[in-house]
Amino acid sequence: MSGPYGYTQAKALVYSKYGEPGDVLSLHTFSISPSLPSSTLLLRTLATPINPADVNQIQGVYPSKPPFTSLLGTPSPSAVGGNEGCFEVVSVSPSITSVAKGDWVIMRSTGFGTWRTHALAGESEVLKVNKDGLTPTQVGTVSVNPCTAYRMLKDFEPLVEGDWVIQNGANSGVGRAAIQLAKQWGIKTINVIRDRSDATATEDMKKELLELGATKVVTEMELMDRGFSEQVRGWTNGGREKVKLGLNCVGGKPTSALVKCLSQAGHLVTYGGMSKQPLQLPTAALIFKDIKFSGFWVSRWSDANPVEKKRTVDEILEMTRLGMFKDVPVQELRWDWGTEESVLKEAIQGTLGGFRAGKGVFIYGDT
Amino acid sequence: MSGPYGYTQAKALVYSKYGEPGDVLSLHTFSISPSLPSSTLLLRTLATPINPADVNQIQGVYPSKPPFTSLLGTPSPSAVGGNEGCFEVVSVSPSITSVAKGDWVIMRSTGFGTWRTHALAGESEVLKVNKDGLTPTQVGTVSVNPCTAYRMLKDFEPLVEGDWVIQNGANSGVGRAAIQLAKQWGIKTINVIRDRSDATATEDMKKELLELGATKVVTEMELMDRGFSEQVRGWTNGGREKVKLGLNCVGGKPTSALVKCLSQAGHLVTYGGMSKQPLQLPTAALIFKDIKFSGFWVSRWSDANPVEKKRTVDEILEMTRLGMFKDVPVQELRWDWGTEESVLKEAIQGTLGGFRAGKGVFIYGDT
């Protein structure tokens, strides 16, 4: 919001100690001078999602922890929550030519707190995106989940058309992205979802994922059934088609059952552990079946591969623009200048409950 | 043994059904015609070890199962036990020029039953070795354990001088080979051994492995101690030197403790599971510490890489010849023409007891 003397009035959700978001977050108001430091952009926030990892970061249980600073003039050194988002360039310092007023940008790396109405960012901290035909939510949610799915499908096993991938958490943001990307690349998918409370809800979810491009959708109970690997043999032409890759965000026993469906020399890539149970690896799967186990963390990948990140983001956004890549279901949470601190904090705290109809995304209004 | 009309009288330990070696093995006598089929060699056996996997194979619990055949004229179709050994060429069919009478050969692949006094082998089934300065035991035990250690150190992580490897089962054939190869290549090793019944025996074992080239030797109890990873930080110059590779033949909780000692992006390679416990992988080790888990099976590697196998065997035997690679402790078990079936069967059954002073190796006498 415009303040006196050309200053911008801004707000940010900050925390100065780790804990539950409802306890430690506060809404801080600050102002940004109209004379920008060199190589700096003034950004207005358009959309920022709430990812589960954002909440874990505030709880202090996430390995990447942004430093607490006094840059925003908070009473004690603090960090801004959030890691992803879509921003509009409001103004740039004179030397900057790579982006201009009105352009949209995303953050190059995670760790730049994004839950704020405005930000000053270094030119090298942002990636410009082509905004034509896209919504702020589409741009603001591309760097974590879709990039995770894209890289897991590309960087661990060389998949060719007709190969299979099996994944759990198929209804998640990553899972839905993997279904769509695999479909476009001619890769077939076996998708495991959690059993719903009633059969109709389960069937609806299966139908939704099949429409998105899934080849097969099964519940965790179906996966755990003794006969399931025989069923997979049937789907894969008696094992002649290979299940080369598994994507895991669950862990525990259901993941051991998933590993049994991988073909000889298959690869399980873990990117989450929703069950909070470790993986159990039978020795024989490693030695005789030659199964490989790796992990993927999109923050590490982004930091190590900035050029490839831009290329990946651009490709996914182009698919989105062409209608070939559908958004995850979203619950928009409006953030206006007058929105109460308690409303914003509840939106974040509620993310861990897990019963939101879609991914929570702050949409910034008259800020 | 020479028979009438130029025939060779031979014996082999065969089995025609799976079970305990003491129950299912029998000593079968057969004869080999002096007129060899084309492209065939007549071999006299010099030394064949008893590996634990040989016993598992007879029990039927090993994934590679040689087919039962009637080639040796056994009452029912059967297989010959054993997978490794050193053989002397007695005669060759006329067309063969790659090997000659008096040469020593080993088997190119596992699965050719080796517990026998003589064998007919195809030219393509054997690898000729340079026997100069070597004993039959050295040649007869090179293809499984030393090759396993060599490939695990070479094929999973690019190690450079000053890097560290941590391994359990350090007193095993593979463990001792890994210690010596790593030492020669400038790689430091942390070696975990099982706790002995008394402190003196433990100290003796530590001393023996240190003399072999181990950088550090610890017991499993020391490994499981809470402060152990701090100790590793001390050894590795505060973590500036990297523990890039772990070699595991144990499994279960002690292996989880070993994984904690690996550096960021380290790799655990499993080649055995002596504890019969699965590996437990905490999700965070996969995602945030980027630890990779693979398995190694020397039979698969040999079959897929015959040229590289010959090169690896030649290199290890050259080190042995130069006194740079010491044999594992061996308990020689003599196999003469008159040795009773029961003695041979007991030698094999005893392997699983695990209290032999060294690796059991049949040395063939007046056969």
XYZ file of C-alpha atoms in Angstrom, chain A residues 9 18 20 25 30 46 48 58 75 113 143 158 197 200 202 221 229 237 240 269 273 277 290 295 325 332 341 343:
28
model
C 3.657 0.256 3.305
C 10.658 -21.862 16.239
C 3.767 -23.891 16.044
C 4.060 -16.082 13.680
C 7.176 -2.110 7.658
C 0.486 -11.810 -6.196
C 2.092 -17.529 -2.383
C 8.681 -22.616 11.243
C 11.539 -6.039 17.456
C 10.462 -15.658 2.843
C 8.772 -24.346 -8.406
C 16.352 -43.264 -18.207
C -13.829 -43.139 4.331
C -17.905 -43.463 -3.382
C -12.545 -43.537 -3.295
C -5.239 -51.565 0.763
C 2.281 -57.932 -7.670
C 2.435 -57.767 -20.187
C 7.927 -57.597 -20.308
C 13.136 -42.255 -5.112
C 7.740 -39.484 4.618
C 7.819 -44.608 9.400
C 19.455 -54.741 -7.630
C 16.178 -39.311 -2.127
C -0.835 -29.322 -17.407
C -7.591 -19.482 -2.251
C -3.246 -11.453 11.706
C -6.936 -15.144 9.981
